[in-house]
PDB file of C-alpha atoms and ligand atoms in Angstrom:
ATOM      1  CA  MET Z   1     -57.999 -58.176  54.224  1.00 40.00           C
ATOM      2  CA  PRO Z   2     -58.328 -61.973  54.307  1.00 44.00           C
ATOM      3  CA  ALA Z   3     -56.516 -63.708  57.116  1.00 42.00           C
ATOM      4  CA  ARG Z   4     -53.943 -65.468  54.789  1.00 52.00           C
ATOM      5  CA  ASP Z   5     -52.384 -62.019  54.135  1.00 53.00           C
ATOM      6  CA  SER Z   6     -50.925 -62.094  57.559  1.00 56.00           C
ATOM      7  CA  GLU Z   7     -49.480 -65.614  57.138  1.00 70.00           C
ATOM      8  CA  PRO Z   8     -45.841 -65.983  56.114  1.00 76.00           C
ATOM      9  CA  LEU Z   9     -45.416 -66.587  52.429  1.00 77.00           C
ATOM     10  CA  TYR Z  10     -42.669 -69.135  52.735  1.00 69.00           C
ATOM     11  CA  GLY Z  11     -43.669 -72.202  54.733  1.00 61.00           C
ATOM     12  CA  GLY Z  12     -46.987 -70.635  55.855  1.00 61.00           C
ATOM     13  CA  LYS Z  13     -50.032 -72.836  55.843  1.00 48.00           C
ATOM     14  CA  GLN Z  14     -52.290 -71.631  53.046  1.00 62.00           C
ATOM     15  CA  SER Z  15     -55.101 -73.093  51.158  1.00 74.00           C
ATOM     16  CA  GLY Z  16     -55.113 -72.373  47.399  1.00 88.00           C
ATOM     17  CA  ARG Z  17     -52.464 -70.874  45.267  1.00 95.00           C
ATOM     18  CA  VAL Z  18     -50.163 -68.077  46.231  1.00 95.00           C
ATOM     19  CA  THR Z  19     -51.446 -64.809  44.473  1.00 95.00           C
ATOM     20  CA  ILE Z  20     -49.963 -61.429  43.700  1.00 96.00           C
ATOM     21  CA  ARG Z  21     -51.753 -60.154  46.827  1.00 95.00           C
ATOM     22  CA  ASP Z  22     -49.679 -62.509  48.946  1.00 95.00           C
ATOM     23  CA  ILE Z  23     -46.520 -61.341  47.249  1.00 96.00           C
ATOM     24  CA  ALA Z  24     -47.476 -57.692  47.902  1.00 96.00           C
ATOM     25  CA  ALA Z  25     -48.308 -58.431  51.549  1.00 95.00           C
ATOM     26  CA  ALA Z  26     -44.827 -60.132  51.939  1.00 95.00           C
ATOM     27  CA  LYS Z  27     -43.119 -56.963  50.861  1.00 96.00           C
ATOM     28  CA  ALA Z  28     -45.257 -54.863  53.247  1.00 95.00           C
ATOM     29  CA  ARG Z  29     -44.219 -57.236  56.110  1.00 94.00           C
ATOM     30  CA  GLY Z  30     -40.553 -57.232  55.044  1.00 95.00           C
ATOM     31  CA  GLU Z  31     -40.676 -61.043  54.556  1.00 96.00           C
ATOM     32  CA  LYS Z  32     -37.978 -62.395  52.249  1.00 97.00           C
ATOM     33  CA  TRP Z  33     -38.828 -65.378  50.020  1.00 97.00           C
ATOM     34  CA  ALA Z  34     -37.289 -67.741  47.522  1.00 97.00           C
ATOM     35  CA  MET Z  35     -38.255 -68.502  43.893  1.00 98.00           C
ATOM     36  CA  LEU Z  36     -36.856 -71.316  41.875  1.00 98.00           C
ATOM     37  CA  THR Z  37     -37.237 -72.357  38.210  1.00 98.00           C
ATOM     38  CA  ALA Z  38     -39.037 -75.542  37.350  1.00 99.00           C
ATOM     39  CA  TYR Z  39     -39.558 -77.293  33.969  1.00 99.00           C
ATOM     40  CA  ASP Z  40     -41.370 -80.592  34.787  1.00 98.00           C
ATOM     41  CA  ALA Z  41     -44.167 -81.890  37.061  1.00 98.00           C
ATOM     42  CA  LEU Z  42     -42.147 -84.082  39.466  1.00 98.00           C
ATOM     43  CA  THR Z  43     -39.454 -81.508  40.349  1.00 98.00           C
ATOM     44  CA  ALA Z  44     -42.034 -78.749  40.555  1.00 98.00           C
ATOM     45  CA  GLY Z  45     -44.014 -80.892  42.897  1.00 98.00           C
ATOM     46  CA  ILE Z  46     -41.080 -81.249  45.203  1.00 98.00           C
ATOM     47  CA  PHE Z  47     -40.456 -77.538  45.242  1.00 98.00           C
ATOM     48  CA  ASP Z  48     -44.132 -76.951  45.848  1.00 97.00           C
ATOM     49  CA  GLU Z  49     -44.272 -79.364  48.844  1.00 96.00           C
ATOM     50  CA  THR Z  50     -41.187 -77.550  50.258  1.00 95.00           C
ATOM     51  CA  GLY Z  51     -43.226 -74.303  50.273  1.00 95.00           C
ATOM     52  CA  ILE Z  52     -41.441 -72.412  47.576  1.00 96.00           C
ATOM     53  CA  PRO Z  53     -44.205 -69.840  46.853  1.00 96.00           C
ATOM     54  CA  VAL Z  54     -43.325 -68.949  43.230  1.00 97.00           C
ATOM     55  CA  LEU Z  55     -42.008 -71.164  40.549  1.00 98.00           C
ATOM     56  CA  LEU Z  56     -40.720 -69.837  37.261  1.00 98.00           C
ATOM     57  CA  VAL Z  57     -40.907 -71.750  34.031  1.00 98.00           C
ATOM     58  CA  GLY Z  58     -37.904 -69.779  32.677  1.00 98.00           C
ATOM     59  CA  ASP Z  59     -36.565 -69.635  29.184  1.00 98.00           C
ATOM     60  CA  SER Z  60     -33.425 -70.815  30.855  1.00 98.00           C
ATOM     61  CA  ALA Z  61     -35.027 -74.137  29.670  1.00 98.00           C
ATOM     62  CA  GLY Z  62     -33.096 -73.174  26.558  1.00 98.00           C
ATOM     63  CA  ASN Z  63     -29.826 -74.054  28.444  1.00 97.00           C
ATOM     64  CA  VAL Z  64     -30.795 -76.639  31.095  1.00 98.00           C
ATOM     65  CA  VAL Z  65     -33.469 -78.574  29.180  1.00 98.00           C
ATOM     66  CA  PHE Z  66     -32.872 -78.044  25.491  1.00 98.00           C
ATOM     67  CA  GLY Z  67     -29.095 -77.714  25.567  1.00 97.00           C
ATOM     68  CA  HIS Z  68     -28.701 -74.308  23.787  1.00 98.00           C
ATOM     69  CA  ASP Z  69     -25.876 -71.887  24.623  1.00 96.00           C
ATOM     70  CA  THR Z  70     -28.334 -69.047  25.131  1.00 97.00           C
ATOM     71  CA  THR Z  71     -32.120 -68.504  25.714  1.00 98.00           C
ATOM     72  CA  VAL Z  72     -32.511 -66.852  22.289  1.00 98.00           C
ATOM     73  CA  PRO Z  73     -33.688 -69.941  20.334  1.00 98.00           C
ATOM     74  CA  VAL Z  74     -36.430 -70.827  22.844  1.00 98.00           C
ATOM     75  CA  THR Z  75     -39.973 -70.636  21.412  1.00 98.00           C
ATOM     76  CA  VAL Z  76     -43.489 -70.361  22.848  1.00 98.00           C
ATOM     77  CA  ASP Z  77     -44.227 -73.875  21.675  1.00 98.00           C
ATOM     78  CA  ASP Z  78     -41.101 -75.115  23.636  1.00 98.00           C
ATOM     79  CA  LEU Z  79     -42.315 -73.541  26.896  1.00 98.00           C
ATOM     80  CA  ILE Z  80     -46.037 -74.217  26.751  1.00 98.00           C
ATOM     81  CA  PRO Z  81     -45.889 -77.976  27.545  1.00 98.00           C
ATOM     82  CA  LEU Z  82     -43.276 -77.391  30.288  1.00 98.00           C
ATOM     83  CA  THR Z  83     -45.468 -74.787  31.888  1.00 99.00           C
ATOM     84  CA  ALA Z  84     -48.590 -76.938  31.731  1.00 99.00           C
ATOM     85  CA  ALA Z  85     -46.560 -79.827  33.319  1.00 99.00           C
ATOM     86  CA  VAL Z  86     -45.422 -77.522  36.201  1.00 98.00           C
ATOM     87  CA  VAL Z  87     -48.972 -76.271  36.806  1.00 98.00           C
ATOM     88  CA  ARG Z  88     -50.203 -79.877  36.886  1.00 98.00           C
ATOM     89  CA  GLY Z  89     -47.535 -80.946  39.258  1.00 98.00           C
ATOM     90  CA  THR Z  90     -48.204 -78.186  41.839  1.00 98.00           C
ATOM     91  CA  LYS Z  91     -50.983 -77.191  44.184  1.00 96.00           C
ATOM     92  CA  ARG Z  92     -49.818 -74.050  46.022  1.00 96.00           C
ATOM     93  CA  ALA Z  93     -47.140 -72.123  44.031  1.00 97.00           C
ATOM     94  CA  MET Z  94     -47.811 -69.415  41.743  1.00 97.00           C
ATOM     95  CA  ILE Z  95     -46.570 -70.492  38.308  1.00 98.00           C
ATOM     96  CA  VAL Z  96     -44.879 -67.712  36.248  1.00 98.00           C
ATOM     97  CA  ALA Z  97     -44.146 -68.401  32.589  1.00 98.00           C
ATOM     98  CA  ASP Z  98     -41.353 -66.656  30.713  1.00 98.00           C
ATOM     99  CA  LEU Z  99     -42.196 -64.991  27.384  1.00 98.00           C
ATOM    100  CA  PRO Z 100     -39.507 -66.150  25.004  1.00 98.00           C
ATOM    101  CA  PHE Z 101     -37.391 -63.788  22.848  1.00 98.00           C
ATOM    102  CA  GLY Z 102     -39.345 -62.475  19.907  1.00 98.00           C
ATOM    103  CA  SER Z 103     -42.708 -63.249  21.352  1.00 98.00           C
ATOM    104  CA  TYR Z 104     -43.593 -59.874  22.849  1.00 98.00           C
ATOM    105  CA  GLN Z 105     -41.123 -57.122  21.749  1.00 98.00           C
ATOM    106  CA  SER Z 106     -42.973 -56.193  18.475  1.00 98.00           C
ATOM    107  CA  SER Z 107     -46.055 -54.704  20.112  1.00 98.00           C
ATOM    108  CA  PRO Z 108     -48.448 -54.729  23.117  1.00 98.00           C
ATOM    109  CA  ALA Z 109     -50.792 -56.752  20.968  1.00 98.00           C
ATOM    110  CA  GLN Z 110     -48.138 -59.421  20.280  1.00 98.00           C
ATOM    111  CA  ALA Z 111     -47.327 -59.510  24.087  1.00 98.00           C
ATOM    112  CA  LEU Z 112     -51.052 -60.086  24.938  1.00 98.00           C
ATOM    113  CA  GLU Z 113     -51.418 -62.731  22.210  1.00 98.00           C
ATOM    114  CA  THR Z 114     -48.430 -64.714  23.623  1.00 98.00           C
ATOM    115  CA  ALA Z 115     -49.349 -64.257  27.262  1.00 98.00           C
ATOM    116  CA  SER Z 116     -52.934 -65.392  26.528  1.00 98.00           C
ATOM    117  CA  ARG Z 117     -51.517 -68.669  25.135  1.00 98.00           C
ATOM    118  CA  PHE Z 118     -49.611 -69.314  28.360  1.00 98.00           C
ATOM    119  CA  LEU Z 119     -52.664 -68.576  30.547  1.00 98.00           C
ATOM    120  CA  LYS Z 120     -55.194 -70.451  28.395  1.00 98.00           C
ATOM    121  CA  GLU Z 121     -53.130 -73.393  27.087  1.00 98.00           C
ATOM    122  CA  ALA Z 122     -50.806 -73.960  29.968  1.00 98.00           C
ATOM    123  CA  GLY Z 123     -52.678 -72.567  33.004  1.00 98.00           C
ATOM    124  CA  ALA Z 124     -49.931 -70.120  33.988  1.00 98.00           C
ATOM    125  CA  HIS Z 125     -50.857 -67.612  36.664  1.00 98.00           C
ATOM    126  CA  ALA Z 126     -48.517 -64.760  35.607  1.00 98.00           C
ATOM    127  CA  ILE Z 127     -45.901 -64.090  32.985  1.00 98.00           C
ATOM    128  CA  LYS Z 128     -42.373 -62.674  33.037  1.00 98.00           C
ATOM    129  CA  LEU Z 129     -40.827 -60.452  30.287  1.00 98.00           C
ATOM    130  CA  GLU Z 130     -37.394 -58.863  29.884  1.00 98.00           C
ATOM    131  CA  GLY Z 131     -36.712 -55.145  29.378  1.00 97.00           C
ATOM    132  CA  GLY Z 132     -37.406 -51.910  31.178  1.00 97.00           C
ATOM    133  CA  GLN Z 133     -38.867 -48.682  29.817  1.00 98.00           C
ATOM    134  CA  ARG Z 134     -38.867 -50.008  26.256  1.00 97.00           C
ATOM    135  CA  VAL Z 135     -41.468 -52.732  27.209  1.00 98.00           C
ATOM    136  CA  ALA Z 136     -43.590 -50.461  29.431  1.00 98.00           C
ATOM    137  CA  PRO Z 137     -46.396 -50.336  26.800  1.00 98.00           C
ATOM    138  CA  GLN Z 138     -46.453 -54.126  26.715  1.00 98.00           C
ATOM    139  CA  VAL Z 139     -46.653 -54.312  30.564  1.00 98.00           C
ATOM    140  CA  GLU Z 140     -49.532 -51.798  30.507  1.00 98.00           C
ATOM    141  CA  GLU Z 141     -51.481 -53.788  27.905  1.00 98.00           C
ATOM    142  CA  LEU Z 142     -51.056 -57.028  29.789  1.00 98.00           C
ATOM    143  CA  VAL Z 143     -52.019 -55.517  33.190  1.00 98.00           C
ATOM    144  CA  ALA Z 144     -55.047 -53.846  31.660  1.00 98.00           C
ATOM    145  CA  ALA Z 145     -56.097 -57.206  30.265  1.00 98.00           C
ATOM    146  CA  GLY Z 146     -55.727 -58.853  33.694  1.00 98.00           C
ATOM    147  CA  VAL Z 147     -52.380 -60.538  33.300  1.00 98.00           C
ATOM    148  CA  PRO Z 148     -50.040 -60.325  36.255  1.00 98.00           C
ATOM    149  CA  VAL Z 149     -46.590 -59.263  34.928  1.00 98.00           C
ATOM    150  CA  MET Z 150     -43.177 -59.925  36.519  1.00 98.00           C
ATOM    151  CA  ALA Z 151     -40.606 -57.646  34.958  1.00 98.00           C
ATOM    152  CA  HIS Z 152     -36.943 -58.518  34.502  1.00 98.00           C
ATOM    153  CA  ILE Z 153     -34.091 -55.975  34.093  1.00 98.00           C
ATOM    154  CA  GLY Z 154     -30.278 -55.832  34.387  1.00 98.00           C
ATOM    155  CA  LEU Z 155     -28.432 -58.779  32.728  1.00 97.00           C
ATOM    156  CA  THR Z 156     -31.370 -59.859  30.718  1.00 97.00           C
ATOM    157  CA  PRO Z 157     -30.138 -63.013  28.979  1.00 96.00           C
ATOM    158  CA  GLN Z 158     -32.212 -62.531  25.863  1.00 97.00           C
ATOM    159  CA  SER Z 159     -30.088 -59.489  25.061  1.00 96.00           C
ATOM    160  CA  VAL Z 160     -26.817 -61.339  25.448  1.00 95.00           C
ATOM    161  CA  HIS Z 161     -25.659 -60.462  21.931  1.00 95.00           C
ATOM    162  CA  ALA Z 162     -26.428 -56.733  22.451  1.00 93.00           C
ATOM    163  CA  PHE Z 163     -24.483 -56.831  25.682  1.00 95.00           C
ATOM    164  CA  GLY Z 164     -21.464 -58.507  24.041  1.00 93.00           C
ATOM    165  CA  GLY Z 165     -21.665 -61.551  26.437  1.00 93.00           C
ATOM    166  CA  PHE Z 166     -22.991 -62.254  29.898  1.00 93.00           C
ATOM    167  CA  ARG Z 167     -21.740 -59.143  31.645  1.00 93.00           C
ATOM    168  CA  VAL Z 168     -22.731 -57.504  34.880  1.00 96.00           C
ATOM    169  CA  GLN Z 169     -24.956 -54.519  34.062  1.00 96.00           C
ATOM    170  CA  GLY Z 170     -25.534 -51.224  35.855  1.00 95.00           C
ATOM    171  CA  ARG Z 171     -21.929 -50.466  36.719  1.00 96.00           C
ATOM    172  CA  GLY Z 172     -21.231 -46.757  36.841  1.00 95.00           C
ATOM    173  CA  ASP Z 173     -23.503 -43.852  37.640  1.00 95.00           C
ATOM    174  CA  GLU Z 174     -25.158 -43.499  34.240  1.00 95.00           C
ATOM    175  CA  ALA Z 175     -25.904 -47.230  33.824  1.00 96.00           C
ATOM    176  CA  GLY Z 176     -27.119 -47.423  37.424  1.00 97.00           C
ATOM    177  CA  GLU Z 177     -29.479 -44.488  36.927  1.00 97.00           C
ATOM    178  CA  ARG Z 178     -30.866 -46.027  33.763  1.00 97.00           C
ATOM    179  CA  LEU Z 179     -31.678 -49.231  35.669  1.00 98.00           C
ATOM    180  CA  VAL Z 180     -33.339 -47.302  38.491  1.00 98.00           C
ATOM    181  CA  ARG Z 181     -35.455 -45.622  35.743  1.00 98.00           C
ATOM    182  CA  ASP Z 182     -36.211 -48.988  34.213  1.00 98.00           C
ATOM    183  CA  ALA Z 183     -37.289 -50.473  37.547  1.00 98.00           C
ATOM    184  CA  LYS Z 184     -39.621 -47.423  38.247  1.00 98.00           C
ATOM    185  CA  ALA Z 185     -41.066 -47.632  34.794  1.00 98.00           C
ATOM    186  CA  MET Z 186     -41.907 -51.332  35.375  1.00 98.00           C
ATOM    187  CA  GLU Z 187     -43.667 -50.436  38.714  1.00 98.00           C
ATOM    188  CA  ALA Z 188     -45.530 -47.506  37.013  1.00 98.00           C
ATOM    189  CA  ALA Z 189     -46.675 -49.758  34.215  1.00 98.00           C
ATOM    190  CA  GLY Z 190     -48.252 -52.113  36.752  1.00 98.00           C
ATOM    191  CA  ALA Z 191     -45.750 -55.017  37.050  1.00 98.00           C
ATOM    192  CA  PHE Z 192     -46.216 -56.850  40.465  1.00 98.00           C
ATOM    193  CA  SER Z 193     -42.582 -57.593  40.878  1.00 98.00           C
ATOM    194  CA  VAL Z 194     -39.238 -57.151  39.108  1.00 98.00           C
ATOM    195  CA  VAL Z 195     -36.294 -59.532  38.689  1.00 98.00           C
ATOM    196  CA  LEU Z 196     -32.917 -57.813  39.047  1.00 98.00           C
ATOM    197  CA  GLU Z 197     -30.230 -59.937  37.350  1.00 98.00           C
ATOM    198  CA  GLY Z 198     -26.503 -59.496  37.317  1.00 98.00           C
ATOM    199  CA  ILE Z 199     -26.131 -56.079  38.892  1.00 98.00           C
ATOM    200  CA  PRO Z 200     -23.940 -54.591  41.773  1.00 98.00           C
ATOM    201  CA  ALA Z 201     -25.421 -55.419  45.200  1.00 98.00           C
ATOM    202  CA  GLU Z 202     -25.491 -51.687  46.068  1.00 98.00           C
ATOM    203  CA  LEU Z 203     -27.669 -51.004  43.028  1.00 98.00           C
ATOM    204  CA  GLY Z 204     -29.908 -53.953  43.953  1.00 98.00           C
ATOM    205  CA  ALA Z 205     -30.397 -52.409  47.396  1.00 98.00           C
ATOM    206  CA  ARG Z 206     -31.058 -48.965  45.982  1.00 98.00           C
ATOM    207  CA  ILE Z 207     -33.731 -50.288  43.504  1.00 98.00           C
ATOM    208  CA  THR Z 208     -35.352 -52.374  46.266  1.00 98.00           C
ATOM    209  CA  GLU Z 209     -35.535 -49.350  48.491  1.00 98.00           C
ATOM    210  CA  ALA Z 210     -37.023 -47.211  45.721  1.00 98.00           C
ATOM    211  CA  LEU Z 211     -39.847 -49.540  44.786  1.00 98.00           C
ATOM    212  CA  SER Z 212     -43.001 -50.531  46.642  1.00 98.00           C
ATOM    213  CA  ILE Z 213     -43.230 -53.802  44.504  1.00 98.00           C
ATOM    214  CA  PRO Z 214     -40.824 -56.673  45.424  1.00 98.00           C
ATOM    215  CA  THR Z 215     -37.488 -57.124  43.704  1.00 98.00           C
ATOM    216  CA  ILE Z 216     -36.335 -60.627  43.049  1.00 98.00           C
ATOM    217  CA  GLY Z 217     -32.544 -60.894  42.823  1.00 98.00           C
ATOM    218  CA  ILE Z 218     -30.351 -63.172  40.938  1.00 98.00           C
ATOM    219  CA  GLY Z 219     -26.785 -61.940  41.307  1.00 98.00           C
ATOM    220  CA  ALA Z 220     -28.101 -58.657  42.634  1.00 98.00           C
ATOM    221  CA  GLY Z 221     -27.136 -58.832  46.325  1.00 98.00           C
ATOM    222  CA  ALA Z 222     -28.664 -59.618  49.657  1.00 98.00           C
ATOM    223  CA  GLU Z 223     -30.997 -56.615  49.918  1.00 98.00           C
ATOM    224  CA  CYS Z 224     -33.526 -57.753  47.369  1.00 98.00           C
ATOM    225  CA  ASP Z 225     -36.969 -58.740  48.726  1.00 98.00           C
ATOM    226  CA  ALA Z 226     -36.627 -62.221  47.253  1.00 98.00           C
ATOM    227  CA  GLN Z 227     -34.036 -64.421  45.419  1.00 98.00           C
ATOM    228  CA  VAL Z 228     -34.395 -66.751  42.398  1.00 98.00           C
ATOM    229  CA  LEU Z 229     -32.025 -69.450  41.153  1.00 98.00           C
ATOM    230  CA  VAL Z 230     -32.133 -71.877  38.229  1.00 98.00           C
ATOM    231  CA  TRP Z 231     -32.768 -75.116  40.154  1.00 98.00           C
ATOM    232  CA  GLN Z 232     -30.102 -77.107  38.441  1.00 98.00           C
ATOM    233  CA  ASP Z 233     -27.524 -74.521  39.563  1.00 98.00           C
ATOM    234  CA  MET Z 234     -28.927 -74.493  43.127  1.00 98.00           C
ATOM    235  CA  ALA Z 235     -28.933 -78.308  43.397  1.00 98.00           C
ATOM    236  CA  GLY Z 236     -25.644 -79.026  41.586  1.00 98.00           C
ATOM    237  CA  LEU Z 237     -26.955 -80.662  38.441  1.00 98.00           C
ATOM    238  CA  SER Z 238     -25.412 -78.075  36.162  1.00 97.00           C
ATOM    239  CA  PRO Z 239     -21.717 -78.955  35.486  1.00 94.00           C
ATOM    240  CA  ARG Z 240     -20.775 -75.445  36.833  1.00 91.00           C
ATOM    241  CA  SER Z 241     -22.806 -72.706  38.390  1.00 91.00           C
ATOM    242  CA  PRO Z 242     -22.476 -68.932  38.030  1.00 93.00           C
ATOM    243  CA  LYS Z 243     -20.669 -66.982  40.852  1.00 94.00           C
ATOM    244  CA  PHE Z 244     -23.957 -65.856  42.351  1.00 96.00           C
ATOM    245  CA  ALA Z 245     -25.455 -69.358  42.612  1.00 97.00           C
ATOM    246  CA  LYS Z 246     -24.775 -71.399  45.838  1.00 97.00           C
ATOM    247  CA  ARG Z 247     -24.811 -75.188  45.193  1.00 98.00           C
ATOM    248  CA  TYR Z 248     -26.956 -76.565  47.965  1.00 98.00           C
ATOM    249  CA  ALA Z 249     -26.352 -80.220  46.814  1.00 98.00           C
ATOM    250  CA  GLU Z 250     -24.439 -82.169  44.198  1.00 98.00           C
ATOM    251  CA  ILE Z 251     -27.376 -83.944  42.567  1.00 98.00           C
ATOM    252  CA  GLY Z 252     -25.208 -84.519  39.367  1.00 98.00           C
ATOM    253  CA  ASN Z 253     -22.859 -86.710  41.349  1.00 98.00           C
ATOM    254  CA  ILE Z 254     -25.686 -88.708  42.980  1.00 98.00           C
ATOM    255  CA  LEU Z 255     -27.176 -89.319  39.542  1.00 98.00           C
ATOM    256  CA  ARG Z 256     -23.838 -90.295  38.144  1.00 98.00           C
ATOM    257  CA  GLU Z 257     -23.229 -92.850  40.955  1.00 98.00           C
ATOM    258  CA  ALA Z 258     -26.746 -94.234  40.651  1.00 98.00           C
ATOM    259  CA  ALA Z 259     -26.481 -94.658  36.902  1.00 98.00           C
ATOM    260  CA  ALA Z 260     -23.045 -96.389  37.147  1.00 98.00           C
ATOM    261  CA  GLU Z 261     -24.301 -98.801  39.836  1.00 98.00           C
ATOM    262  CA  TYR Z 262     -27.313 -99.662  37.747  1.00 98.00           C
ATOM    263  CA  ALA Z 263     -25.278-100.307  34.686  1.00 98.00           C
ATOM    264  CA  SER Z 264     -22.895-102.448  36.709  1.00 98.00           C
ATOM    265  CA  ASP Z 265     -25.742-104.458  38.237  1.00 98.00           C
ATOM    266  CA  VAL Z 266     -27.221-105.117  34.836  1.00 98.00           C
ATOM    267  CA  ALA Z 267     -23.855-106.173  33.471  1.00 98.00           C
ATOM    268  CA  SER Z 268     -23.218-108.504  36.376  1.00 98.00           C
ATOM    269  CA  GLY Z 269     -26.861-109.968  36.403  1.00 98.00           C
ATOM    270  CA  ALA Z 270     -27.466-108.583  39.966  1.00 98.00           C
ATOM    271  CA  PHE Z 271     -30.381-106.626  38.596  1.00 98.00           C
ATOM    272  CA  PRO Z 272     -33.212-107.509  38.290  1.00 98.00           C
ATOM    273  CA  SER Z 273     -33.164-109.869  41.244  1.00 97.00           C
ATOM    274  CA  GLU Z 274     -36.217-111.954  42.340  1.00 96.00           C
ATOM    275  CA  GLN Z 275     -37.422-108.928  44.324  1.00 97.00           C
ATOM    276  CA  TYR Z 276     -37.863-107.008  41.064  1.00 98.00           C
ATOM    277  CA  SER Z 277     -39.391-109.760  38.985  1.00 97.00           C
ATOM    278  CA  TYR Z 278     -43.004-110.959  38.650  1.00 97.00           C
ATOM    279  CA  LYS Z 279     -43.816-114.453  39.787  1.00 91.00           C
TER     280      LYS Z 279
HETATM  281  O1  LIG H   1     -35.179 -67.923  32.550  1.00 97.78           O
HETATM  282  C1  LIG H   1     -34.943 -67.889  33.764  1.00 97.78           C
HETATM  283  O2  LIG H   1     -34.746 -68.886  34.438  1.00 97.78           O
HETATM  284  C2  LIG H   1     -34.840 -66.596  34.363  1.00 97.78           C
HETATM  285  C3  LIG H   1     -34.395 -66.476  35.773  1.00 97.78           C
HETATM  286  C4  LIG H   1     -32.975 -66.910  35.956  1.00 97.78           C
HETATM  287  C5  LIG H   1     -34.610 -65.236  36.388  1.00 97.78           C
HETATM  288  O3  LIG H   1     -35.153 -65.592  33.802  1.00 97.78           O
END
């Protein structure tokens, strides 16, 4: 095993990009790590410098970039330029691209065609797709073709209309069992990790214990191997954040104050002063 497999994933000094081998080694070591979403080069660069090992170009871009109510309208053409920007803005993080609704469900061949676009046109290192047992053939096809796959089960936002809203999933014995089966099916199909979204913490712990691949929780409790948040929720740019998202800053307020001060300086003539003018 290369020496870097023994280095901590988060904050460890590594040369080159984080790979799925590093992710697997972290699970074996019991090391927890953080994933964030990113949609542009500058923000991704900051997270990369901070040492966040995996960045997800999520279809949550539908909400936080494009202003939709759900992720359903997001297209491949929406996400390809964002993914390319995130890849260009980073040096170390593994960049995972989300396959949008309707771009992989029809068949394994459709999934491979879409994933190929993200790898070839945007430079993504892995893809994420939603669904458990029902997308196992897609995951197998992608893995066989050499595409690392992050699975995503539980409160999968692309199925919001089927769920009748954004509701916690996996409550009750039967629903919980189904999610355990989904998680195991994703592992068996070759996924290198699985996102668990919006499920009871006890179920998150149970699935994490049952799998040898890492679980990445978002509203799935503290026992998951890793956690993911939409960065605008984490940093307080979203007007409000879901219950599971801790706001580590209030970036929205800082931006509001900066914009107001700038506008006021322009109105008063204080900006641009001589310092900001060419002689
Ligand atoms: O699209 C997204 O950002 C996601 C994460 C929240 C897991 O799927």
